[in-house]
CSV table of C-alpha atoms in Angstrom, one decimal:
chain,number,residue,atom,x,y,z
A,1,MET,CA,-5.5,-10.5,-24.2
A,2,TYR,CA,-6.8,-8.7,-21.1
A,3,LYS,CA,-9.5,-10.6,-19.3
A,4,GLY,CA,-11.8,-9.8,-16.4
A,5,LEU,CA,-12.2,-6.1,-17.2
A,6,SER,CA,-15.6,-4.4,-17.1
A,7,VAL,CA,-17.1,-1.8,-19.4
A,8,LYS,CA,-15.0,0.9,-17.7
A,9,ALA,CA,-12.1,-0.6,-19.7
A,10,LEU,CA,-13.7,0.6,-22.8
A,11,ALA,CA,-13.8,4.1,-21.5
A,12,ALA,CA,-10.1,3.6,-20.6
A,13,LEU,CA,-9.2,2.9,-24.2
A,14,VAL,CA,-11.4,5.8,-25.4
A,15,SER,CA,-9.7,8.0,-22.8
A,16,LEU,CA,-6.1,6.9,-23.0
A,17,PRO,CA,-5.0,9.4,-25.6
A,18,LEU,CA,-6.7,12.2,-23.7
A,19,ALA,CA,-5.4,11.0,-20.3
A,20,CYS,CA,-1.9,11.5,-21.7
A,21,ALA,CA,-2.6,15.2,-22.2
A,22,THR,CA,-0.3,15.9,-19.2
A,23,THR,CA,2.8,14.3,-17.8
A,24,PRO,CA,2.3,12.0,-14.8
A,25,ARG,CA,1.5,13.9,-11.6
A,26,PRO,CA,1.1,12.7,-8.0
A,27,ARG,CA,-2.4,11.6,-7.4
A,28,ALA,CA,-4.6,14.1,-5.6
A,29,ALA,CA,-4.9,13.5,-1.9
A,30,ALA,CA,-7.9,11.3,-1.1
A,31,ARG,CA,-10.8,13.1,0.5
A,32,ALA,CA,-13.0,11.8,3.2
A,33,ALA,CA,-15.8,9.7,1.9
A,34,PRO,CA,-19.3,11.2,2.1
A,35,PRO,CA,-20.9,10.5,5.4
A,36,ALA,CA,-23.6,8.2,4.0
A,37,VAL,CA,-22.5,4.7,3.2
A,38,VAL,CA,-25.2,2.7,1.5
A,39,ALA,CA,-23.5,-0.6,0.7
A,40,THR,CA,-20.2,-2.5,0.8
A,41,ARG,CA,-18.3,-4.4,-1.8
A,42,PRO,CA,-17.3,-8.0,-1.1
A,43,GLU,CA,-13.9,-6.7,-0.1
A,44,GLY,CA,-15.5,-4.3,2.4
A,45,ALA,CA,-14.7,-1.0,0.7
A,46,PRO,CA,-17.4,1.6,1.1
A,47,VAL,CA,-19.8,2.4,-1.8
A,48,ARG,CA,-20.6,6.1,-1.7
A,49,LEU,CA,-24.1,7.5,-1.7
A,50,LEU,CA,-24.8,9.4,-4.9
A,51,GLN,CA,-26.9,12.5,-4.8
A,52,ALA,CA,-29.5,13.4,-7.4
A,53,PRO,CA,-29.0,16.9,-9.0
A,54,THR,CA,-30.9,19.5,-7.1
A,55,ALA,CA,-33.8,21.5,-8.5
A,56,ALA,CA,-31.6,24.5,-8.9
A,57,VAL,CA,-29.0,22.5,-10.9
A,58,LEU,CA,-31.6,21.0,-13.2
A,59,ALA,CA,-33.2,24.5,-13.8
A,60,ALA,CA,-29.8,25.9,-14.7
A,61,LEU,CA,-29.0,23.1,-17.1
A,62,ARG,CA,-32.5,22.9,-18.6
A,63,PRO,CA,-31.9,25.4,-21.4
A,64,LEU,CA,-28.9,23.4,-22.6
A,65,LEU,CA,-30.9,20.2,-23.0
A,66,VAL,CA,-32.5,21.4,-26.3
A,67,ARG,CA,-28.9,21.1,-27.7
A,68,GLY,CA,-28.2,17.7,-26.3
A,69,PRO,CA,-27.0,16.2,-23.0
A,70,ALA,CA,-25.3,18.3,-20.4
A,71,PHE,CA,-22.9,17.3,-17.6
A,72,LEU,CA,-21.9,18.7,-14.2
A,73,VAL,CA,-18.6,17.2,-13.1
A,74,ARG,CA,-17.8,17.9,-9.4
A,75,ASP,CA,-14.2,17.6,-8.2
A,76,ALA,CA,-13.0,16.8,-11.7
A,77,ASP,CA,-9.3,16.9,-10.6
A,78,ALA,CA,-9.9,14.7,-7.5
A,79,GLY,CA,-9.5,11.3,-9.2
A,80,PRO,CA,-11.9,8.7,-7.7
A,81,GLU,CA,-13.7,11.5,-5.7
A,82,ALA,CA,-15.0,13.0,-9.0
A,83,ARG,CA,-18.8,12.9,-9.4
A,84,ILE,CA,-20.2,13.0,-12.9
A,85,THR,CA,-23.9,13.9,-13.5
A,86,LEU,CA,-25.3,13.6,-17.0
A,87,VAL,CA,-28.7,15.2,-17.6
A,88,THR,CA,-30.6,14.7,-20.9
A,89,LEU,CA,-34.1,15.3,-22.3
A,90,ALA,CA,-36.0,12.2,-23.4
A,91,HIS,CA,-38.9,12.3,-25.8
A,92,ALA,CA,-40.3,9.4,-23.9
A,93,SER,CA,-42.0,9.1,-20.5
A,94,ALA,CA,-40.1,8.6,-17.3
A,95,GLU,CA,-41.6,5.2,-16.9
A,96,ASP,CA,-40.6,4.2,-20.5
A,97,VAL,CA,-36.9,5.1,-19.8
A,98,ARG,CA,-37.0,3.5,-16.4
A,99,ARG,CA,-38.3,0.2,-18.0
A,100,VAL,CA,-35.4,0.2,-20.5
A,101,VAL,CA,-32.8,0.8,-17.7
A,102,THR,CA,-34.3,-1.9,-15.4
A,103,THR,CA,-34.3,-4.5,-18.2
A,104,PRO,CA,-30.6,-5.4,-18.6
A,105,VAL,CA,-31.2,-8.3,-21.0
A,106,GLU,CA,-32.2,-5.7,-23.6
A,107,TYR,CA,-29.1,-3.7,-23.3
A,108,PRO,CA,-27.5,-5.3,-26.4
A,109,THR,CA,-30.3,-3.8,-28.5
A,110,PHE,CA,-28.9,-0.3,-28.0
A,111,MET,CA,-25.3,-1.1,-27.0
A,112,PRO,CA,-23.7,-3.1,-29.8
A,113,ILE,CA,-20.4,-3.4,-27.9
A,114,LEU,CA,-22.2,-5.8,-25.5
A,115,ARG,CA,-21.7,-9.4,-26.5
A,116,SER,CA,-24.2,-10.8,-23.9
A,117,VAL,CA,-26.1,-9.9,-20.7
A,118,GLU,CA,-27.3,-12.6,-18.3
A,119,VAL,CA,-29.7,-12.0,-15.4
A,120,LEU,CA,-28.4,-14.1,-12.5
A,121,SER,CA,-31.1,-13.5,-9.9
A,122,HIS,CA,-34.1,-11.3,-9.3
A,123,ARG,CA,-35.7,-10.8,-5.9
A,124,GLU,CA,-38.2,-8.0,-5.1
A,125,ASN,CA,-36.5,-4.8,-6.1
A,126,ARG,CA,-33.0,-6.2,-6.7
A,127,THR,CA,-31.5,-7.7,-9.8
A,128,ALA,CA,-28.1,-9.3,-10.2
A,129,PHE,CA,-26.7,-9.5,-13.8
A,130,ARG,CA,-23.5,-10.2,-15.6
A,131,PHE,CA,-22.5,-8.7,-18.9
A,132,ALA,CA,-19.7,-9.3,-21.5
A,133,VAL,CA,-18.3,-6.8,-23.9
A,134,ALA,CA,-16.9,-7.7,-27.4
A,135,ALA,CA,-14.0,-5.3,-27.5
A,136,PRO,CA,-10.7,-5.3,-29.5
A,137,LEU,CA,-7.8,-7.0,-27.8
A,138,PHE,CA,-9.5,-8.3,-24.7
A,139,ASN,CA,-12.6,-10.0,-23.2
A,140,VAL,CA,-14.7,-7.8,-20.8
A,141,ASN,CA,-16.9,-9.2,-18.0
A,142,ALA,CA,-18.5,-7.7,-15.0
A,143,LEU,CA,-21.1,-8.5,-12.3
A,144,CYS,CA,-23.6,-5.8,-11.2
A,145,GLU,CA,-26.4,-5.4,-8.7
A,146,MET,CA,-29.3,-3.2,-9.6
A,147,ARG,CA,-31.7,-1.8,-7.0
A,148,GLU,CA,-35.0,-0.1,-7.9
A,149,VAL,CA,-35.5,2.6,-5.3
A,150,GLY,CA,-39.1,3.7,-5.9
A,151,GLU,CA,-40.6,4.7,-9.3
A,152,ARG,CA,-38.2,7.5,-10.1
A,153,ARG,CA,-34.8,6.1,-9.0
A,154,VAL,CA,-32.5,3.1,-9.8
A,155,ASP,CA,-29.1,2.4,-8.3
A,156,VAL,CA,-26.4,0.1,-9.8
A,157,ILE,CA,-23.3,-1.2,-8.0
A,158,VAL,CA,-20.4,-3.0,-9.6
A,159,THR,CA,-20.0,-6.0,-7.3
A,160,GLN,CA,-17.1,-7.8,-9.0
A,161,SER,CA,-14.8,-6.3,-11.6
A,162,GLU,CA,-11.1,-5.4,-12.1
A,163,THR,CA,-12.2,-1.8,-12.7
A,164,GLY,CA,-12.3,-1.1,-9.0
A,165,PRO,CA,-15.2,0.1,-7.0
A,166,GLY,CA,-18.0,2.1,-8.7
A,167,GLY,CA,-21.6,2.9,-8.8
A,168,SER,CA,-24.3,4.8,-10.6
A,169,ARG,CA,-27.7,6.4,-9.8
A,170,TRP,CA,-30.5,7.0,-12.3
A,171,ASP,CA,-33.3,9.6,-11.7
A,172,PHE,CA,-36.3,9.9,-14.0
A,173,LEU,CA,-38.3,13.1,-13.9
A,174,PRO,CA,-41.5,13.7,-15.8
A,175,ASP,CA,-41.3,16.8,-18.0
A,176,GLY,CA,-44.8,17.1,-19.5
A,177,ASP,CA,-46.1,16.2,-23.0
A,178,GLY,CA,-44.8,12.6,-22.6
A,179,ARG,CA,-41.2,13.8,-22.1
A,180,SER,CA,-38.9,13.3,-19.2
A,181,VAL,CA,-35.6,14.5,-17.9
A,182,VAL,CA,-33.1,11.7,-17.2
A,183,ALA,CA,-30.1,12.1,-14.8
A,184,LEU,CA,-27.3,9.6,-14.5
A,185,THR,CA,-24.8,10.2,-11.7
A,186,THR,CA,-21.7,8.1,-11.4
A,187,TRP,CA,-18.5,7.5,-9.5
A,188,GLY,CA,-15.6,5.1,-9.9
A,189,ASP,CA,-12.1,4.3,-8.9
A,190,PRO,CA,-10.2,2.5,-11.7
A,191,SER,CA,-7.0,3.4,-10.0
A,192,GLU,CA,-7.8,0.3,-7.9
A,193,GLY,CA,-8.5,-1.8,-10.9
A,194,HIS,CA,-6.6,-3.6,-13.7
A,195,TRP,CA,-3.1,-2.5,-14.6
A,196,LEU,CA,-4.2,-0.8,-17.8
A,197,LEU,CA,-6.7,1.3,-15.9
A,198,ARG,CA,-4.2,2.3,-13.3
A,199,GLN,CA,-1.9,3.6,-15.9
A,200,VAL,CA,-4.6,5.7,-17.4
A,201,ALA,CA,-5.8,7.0,-14.0
A,202,ARG,CA,-2.4,8.2,-12.9
A,203,ARG,CA,-1.7,10.2,-16.1
A,204,SER,CA,-3.9,13.1,-15.2
A,205,PRO,CA,-5.9,14.2,-12.1
A,206,SER,CA,-9.0,14.5,-14.4
A,207,ALA,CA,-8.5,11.3,-16.3
A,208,ILE,CA,-11.0,9.3,-14.1
A,209,ALA,CA,-13.7,11.9,-14.8
A,210,GLY,CA,-13.0,11.6,-18.5
A,211,MET,CA,-13.4,7.8,-18.3
A,212,ASN,CA,-16.8,8.2,-16.7
A,213,ILE,CA,-18.0,10.8,-19.2
A,214,ALA,CA,-17.2,8.4,-22.1
A,215,THR,CA,-19.0,5.5,-20.4
A,216,ASP,CA,-22.0,7.5,-19.2
A,217,SER,CA,-22.6,9.0,-22.7
A,218,VAL,CA,-22.8,5.6,-24.3
A,219,LEU,CA,-25.2,4.1,-21.7
A,220,ALA,CA,-27.5,7.1,-21.2
A,221,LEU,CA,-27.9,8.2,-24.8
A,222,GLY,CA,-28.5,4.6,-26.0
A,223,ALA,CA,-31.0,3.9,-23.2
A,224,VAL,CA,-33.0,7.1,-24.0
A,225,ARG,CA,-33.0,6.4,-27.7
A,226,ARG,CA,-34.3,2.9,-27.1
A,227,ALA,CA,-37.2,4.3,-25.0
A,228,GLU,CA,-38.0,6.9,-27.6
A,229,ILE,CA,-38.2,4.3,-30.4
A,230,GLN,CA,-40.3,2.0,-28.3
A,231,GLY,CA,-42.6,5.1,-27.6
A,232,GLY,CA,-43.2,5.4,-31.3
A,233,LEU,CA,-40.6,7.9,-32.6
A,234,HIS,CA,-39.1,7.1,-36.0
A,235,LEU,CA,-35.4,7.5,-35.1
A,236,PRO,CA,-32.4,5.3,-35.9
A,237,MET,CA,-31.1,3.3,-32.9
A,238,ARG,CA,-27.9,5.2,-33.2
A,239,PRO,CA,-26.5,7.9,-35.5
A,240,ALA,CA,-25.2,6.7,-38.8
A,241,THR,CA,-22.0,8.6,-38.2
A,242,GLY,CA,-20.6,9.8,-34.9
A,243,SER,CA,-20.0,13.4,-36.0
A,244,VAL,CA,-20.8,16.1,-38.6
A,245,PRO,CA,-18.9,19.3,-39.5
A,246,PRO,CA,-19.1,21.7,-36.5
A,247,GLY,CA,-19.8,24.9,-38.4
A,248,ASP,CA,-19.0,28.2,-36.7
A,249,LEU,CA,-17.8,27.6,-33.2
A,250,ALA,CA,-19.6,29.3,-30.4
A,251,PRO,CA,-20.4,28.3,-26.8
A,252,PRO,CA,-24.1,28.2,-25.7
A,253,ALA,CA,-25.9,31.4,-24.9
A,254,SER,CA,-25.0,32.8,-21.4
A,255,GLY,CA,-27.4,31.8,-18.6
A,256,ASP,CA,-27.6,30.4,-15.1
A,257,TRP,CA,-25.6,27.4,-16.3
A,258,VAL,CA,-22.5,29.5,-16.4
A,259,GLY,CA,-22.8,30.0,-12.6
A,260,LEU,CA,-22.6,26.2,-12.1
A,261,ALA,CA,-18.9,26.5,-13.0
A,262,HIS,CA,-18.4,27.5,-9.4
A,263,GLU,CA,-19.8,24.0,-8.4
A,264,GLY,CA,-17.9,22.0,-11.0
A,265,THR,CA,-17.0,21.7,-14.6
A,266,VAL,CA,-20.0,22.1,-17.0
A,267,LEU,CA,-20.2,20.3,-20.3
A,268,SER,CA,-22.7,20.9,-23.0
A,269,MET,CA,-23.1,18.8,-26.2
A,270,LEU,CA,-24.7,20.1,-29.4
A,271,LEU,CA,-26.0,17.0,-31.3
A,272,THR,CA,-27.9,16.6,-34.5
A,273,GLU,CA,-31.4,15.1,-34.4
A,274,GLU,CA,-29.9,11.7,-35.0
A,275,GLY,CA,-27.3,12.1,-32.3
A,276,ALA,CA,-24.1,13.0,-34.2
A,277,VAL,CA,-21.7,15.4,-32.5
A,278,ARG,CA,-21.6,18.9,-33.9
A,279,GLN,CA,-20.0,20.9,-31.1
A,280,VAL,CA,-19.0,20.3,-27.5
A,281,THR,CA,-18.4,23.1,-24.9
A,282,VAL,CA,-16.7,22.6,-21.6
A,283,ALA,CA,-16.6,25.4,-19.0
A,284,ALA,CA,-14.9,25.8,-15.6
A,285,TRP,CA,-14.2,28.6,-13.1
A,286,THR,CA,-10.7,29.7,-12.1
A,287,PRO,CA,-9.7,32.4,-9.5
A,288,ALA,CA,-7.4,33.8,-12.2
A,289,GLU,CA,-8.5,37.0,-13.9
A,290,PRO,CA,-9.1,37.0,-17.7
A,291,ALA,CA,-5.7,38.7,-18.4
A,292,ALA,CA,-3.8,35.8,-16.7
A,293,VAL,CA,-5.7,33.1,-18.7
A,294,MET,CA,-5.1,35.1,-21.9
A,295,ALA,CA,-1.4,35.4,-21.1
A,296,ARG,CA,-1.1,31.6,-20.8
A,297,LEU,CA,-3.0,31.0,-24.1
A,298,ARG,CA,-0.9,33.7,-25.9
A,299,ASP,CA,2.3,31.9,-24.8
A,300,VAL,CA,2.2,29.4,-27.6
A,301,ALA,CA,5.8,28.5,-27.2
A,302,GLY,CA,5.1,27.5,-23.6
A,303,TYR,CA,2.2,25.1,-24.5
A,304,THR,CA,4.5,22.1,-23.8
A,305,ARG,CA,4.6,23.2,-20.1
A,306,VAL,CA,0.8,23.1,-20.0
A,307,TRP,CA,0.0,20.0,-21.9
A,308,GLY,CA,2.5,17.2,-21.5
A,309,SER,CA,1.5,15.3,-24.7
A,310,LEU,CA,2.6,18.3,-26.7
A,311,ARG,CA,6.1,17.1,-27.4
A,312,GLU,CA,7.1,19.9,-29.8
A,313,VAL,CA,5.8,23.5,-30.4
A,314,GLU,CA,7.5,25.7,-33.0
A,315,VAL,CA,6.4,29.2,-33.7
A,316,LEU,CA,6.6,29.8,-37.4
A,317,SER,CA,5.3,33.4,-37.9
A,318,ARG,CA,3.6,36.2,-36.0
A,319,GLY,CA,0.9,38.6,-37.2
A,320,ALA,CA,-0.2,41.9,-35.7
A,321,THR,CA,-0.4,42.4,-32.0
A,322,ASP,CA,-3.5,42.9,-29.7
A,323,PRO,CA,-6.4,42.7,-30.0
A,324,ASP,CA,-6.5,40.9,-33.4
A,325,GLY,CA,-3.1,39.3,-33.6
A,326,SER,CA,-2.4,35.9,-35.1
A,327,LEU,CA,0.4,33.3,-34.9
A,328,ARG,CA,1.2,30.3,-37.0
A,329,PHE,CA,2.8,27.3,-35.2
A,330,ARG,CA,3.7,23.7,-35.7
A,331,SER,CA,3.1,21.1,-33.0
A,332,VAL,CA,3.5,17.4,-32.4
A,333,VAL,CA,1.1,15.6,-30.0
A,334,GLU,CA,2.3,12.2,-29.0
A,335,ASN,CA,0.9,9.6,-26.6
A,336,PRO,CA,1.0,5.8,-26.5
A,337,LEU,CA,-1.9,5.3,-29.0
A,338,SER,CA,-1.7,8.2,-31.4
A,339,ARG,CA,0.5,10.9,-32.9
A,340,LEU,CA,-0.5,14.2,-34.5
A,341,GLU,CA,1.7,16.6,-36.4
A,342,GLY,CA,0.9,19.7,-38.4
A,343,GLU,CA,0.4,23.4,-38.4
A,344,GLN,CA,-2.2,25.6,-36.8
A,345,LEU,CA,-3.2,29.2,-36.7
A,346,ALA,CA,-3.8,30.9,-33.4
A,347,ARG,CA,-5.9,34.0,-33.5
A,348,PHE,CA,-6.3,36.3,-30.5
A,349,GLY,CA,-9.3,38.6,-30.0
A,350,ASP,CA,-10.8,40.3,-27.0
A,351,ASN,CA,-10.7,37.5,-24.4
A,352,VAL,CA,-11.3,35.0,-27.3
A,353,VAL,CA,-8.7,32.6,-28.8
A,354,TRP,CA,-9.2,30.5,-31.9
A,355,HIS,CA,-7.0,27.5,-32.9
A,356,GLU,CA,-7.5,26.6,-36.6
A,357,GLY,CA,-5.9,23.5,-38.1
A,358,LEU,CA,-4.0,24.2,-41.4
A,359,THR,CA,-1.9,21.2,-42.4
A,360,GLY,CA,-1.2,17.6,-41.5
A,361,ASP,CA,-3.4,15.9,-38.9
A,362,TYR,CA,-5.0,19.2,-37.9
A,363,VAL,CA,-6.7,19.9,-41.2
A,364,GLY,CA,-10.4,20.5,-40.6
A,365,ALA,CA,-10.1,20.8,-36.8
A,366,ALA,CA,-10.6,23.9,-34.8
A,367,HIS,CA,-11.2,25.1,-31.2
A,368,ARG,CA,-12.3,28.3,-29.6
A,369,TRP,CA,-11.5,29.5,-26.1
A,370,ASP,CA,-13.7,32.1,-24.4
A,371,ILE,CA,-12.7,33.8,-21.2
A,372,VAL,CA,-15.5,35.6,-19.3
A,373,ALA,CA,-14.9,37.8,-16.2
A,374,ASP,CA,-17.0,36.5,-13.3
A,375,SER,CA,-18.9,39.0,-11.2
A,376,ARG,CA,-17.8,37.2,-8.1
A,377,GLY,CA,-14.1,37.3,-9.1
A,378,GLY,CA,-12.0,35.2,-11.3
A,379,SER,CA,-13.0,33.9,-14.7
A,380,VAL,CA,-15.1,31.3,-16.4
A,381,VAL,CA,-13.2,29.7,-19.2
A,382,MET,CA,-14.9,27.8,-22.0
A,383,LEU,CA,-13.4,25.5,-24.6
A,384,THR,CA,-15.6,24.8,-27.7
A,385,GLY,CA,-14.8,22.4,-30.6
A,386,GLY,CA,-16.0,19.5,-32.7
A,387,SER,CA,-15.6,15.8,-32.2
A,388,ASP,CA,-11.8,15.7,-32.0
A,389,TYR,CA,-11.9,12.5,-34.1
A,390,ASN,CA,-8.4,13.4,-35.4
A,391,ARG,CA,-7.1,12.9,-31.9
A,392,ALA,CA,-8.5,9.3,-31.5
A,393,GLY,CA,-6.1,6.4,-31.7
A,394,TRP,CA,-6.9,3.4,-33.9
A,395,ILE,CA,-8.5,1.3,-31.0
A,396,THR,CA,-10.8,4.2,-30.2
A,397,ARG,CA,-11.8,4.6,-33.8
A,398,ARG,CA,-12.7,0.9,-34.1
A,399,LEU,CA,-14.9,1.3,-31.0
A,400,MET,CA,-16.5,4.4,-32.5
A,401,GLU,CA,-17.3,2.5,-35.7
A,402,ARG,CA,-19.1,-0.1,-33.6
A,403,ASP,CA,-21.0,2.4,-31.5
A,404,PRO,CA,-21.1,6.1,-32.8
A,405,TRP,CA,-22.4,7.2,-29.4
A,406,LEU,CA,-18.8,6.9,-28.2
A,407,MET,CA,-17.9,10.0,-30.3
A,408,ALA,CA,-19.9,12.2,-27.9
A,409,GLY,CA,-18.2,10.7,-24.9
A,410,PHE,CA,-14.7,11.0,-26.5
A,411,ALA,CA,-15.2,14.7,-27.5
A,412,GLY,CA,-16.3,15.6,-24.0
A,413,SER,CA,-13.6,13.6,-22.2
A,414,TRP,CA,-10.8,15.0,-24.2
A,415,LYS,CA,-12.0,18.6,-23.7
A,416,ILE,CA,-12.4,18.4,-20.0
A,417,VAL,CA,-8.9,17.1,-19.5
A,418,TRP,CA,-7.5,19.7,-21.9
A,419,LEU,CA,-9.4,22.6,-20.1
A,420,ARG,CA,-8.5,21.4,-16.6
A,421,ASN,CA,-4.8,21.2,-17.5
A,422,LEU,CA,-4.9,24.8,-18.9
A,423,LEU,CA,-6.3,26.1,-15.6
A,424,ARG,CA,-4.1,24.1,-13.3
A,425,GLY,CA,-1.7,26.4,-11.4
A,426,LEU,CA,-3.3,29.7,-12.5
């Protein structure tokens, strides 16, 4: 149906329900491109230089990696200027992971959504390849150029695609005992791509960041698992199921990672040993004090003004007041690919809010908001929940059945858009 799209179109379908979490807004003003320009697309548009995470960023994120991958998303609301860095711990050497990444013909072994990968040319440290994706409703094709920049870095540029310009950078860092830390940093501008992607991109300022999170999760988690298996670990190529019950919701223990919320939005995934999603936490800083954030979360009747996809909110009953009050409400979430309706219970504690699903499409789903006063002023707001599978449309669910790693990307994508919308305007 839709031809000529690249793998970013998959992320668009995964992200479309979450991108509709707000009503259309004017696109953020474009910022000046970073001063270093390393390549040009055939059309002449600049390809931006991607920076590796600093030693300080890696040290702050390091404690989170025992739970699963962590992300630092810079300029999440800036559309194509967003920079997404995924960091994950591999129980395989840096060289083993690098070999998997630089052998594109093997990508279908860990990415079942790929129909084929063809190497077109290889010269010195550069490889050109084409891939096709077997996706519902459309054929997906793209041309890429890979450049090996030394033993610890690989760059990839999309040279021809209707997804618009984009690029990625891999960094492989030895971590001792045969392990490594893998960082994948990406950018992209699907607002210059196919019509479908343009519609998604314009729905929310943070939608483009959400698309990249979904795509990066599939690629990085699959590549690392492939390297781990080749290194002798007895693990399934991908989890048998994309998610498991989340248990008691709680954000990660406080640490230096919380301070990174001043640099961007931080995302931490809690995965099972197989890689199924248990919990995902997203954190961001706001200049608003905790009382202002709590006031917005307490105003349940006003949620439709915060999240555009909430078409109806009806307060059904109220419990006691502060600090342990509760409120039962009914809501309808509607977007082009899915619709949810049911009742939830909102419980309010001391700078903590819980949303617990009671009936309808919300049964079994829950979220927790934590608001932490920042010593430098303002607040760090955290949103923790499970896989949010109930929010996925049928196309997204079909893709998740094909590759369960998509569940992690979807959970992170949805939460970052939901959190950024809560903080906007505070």
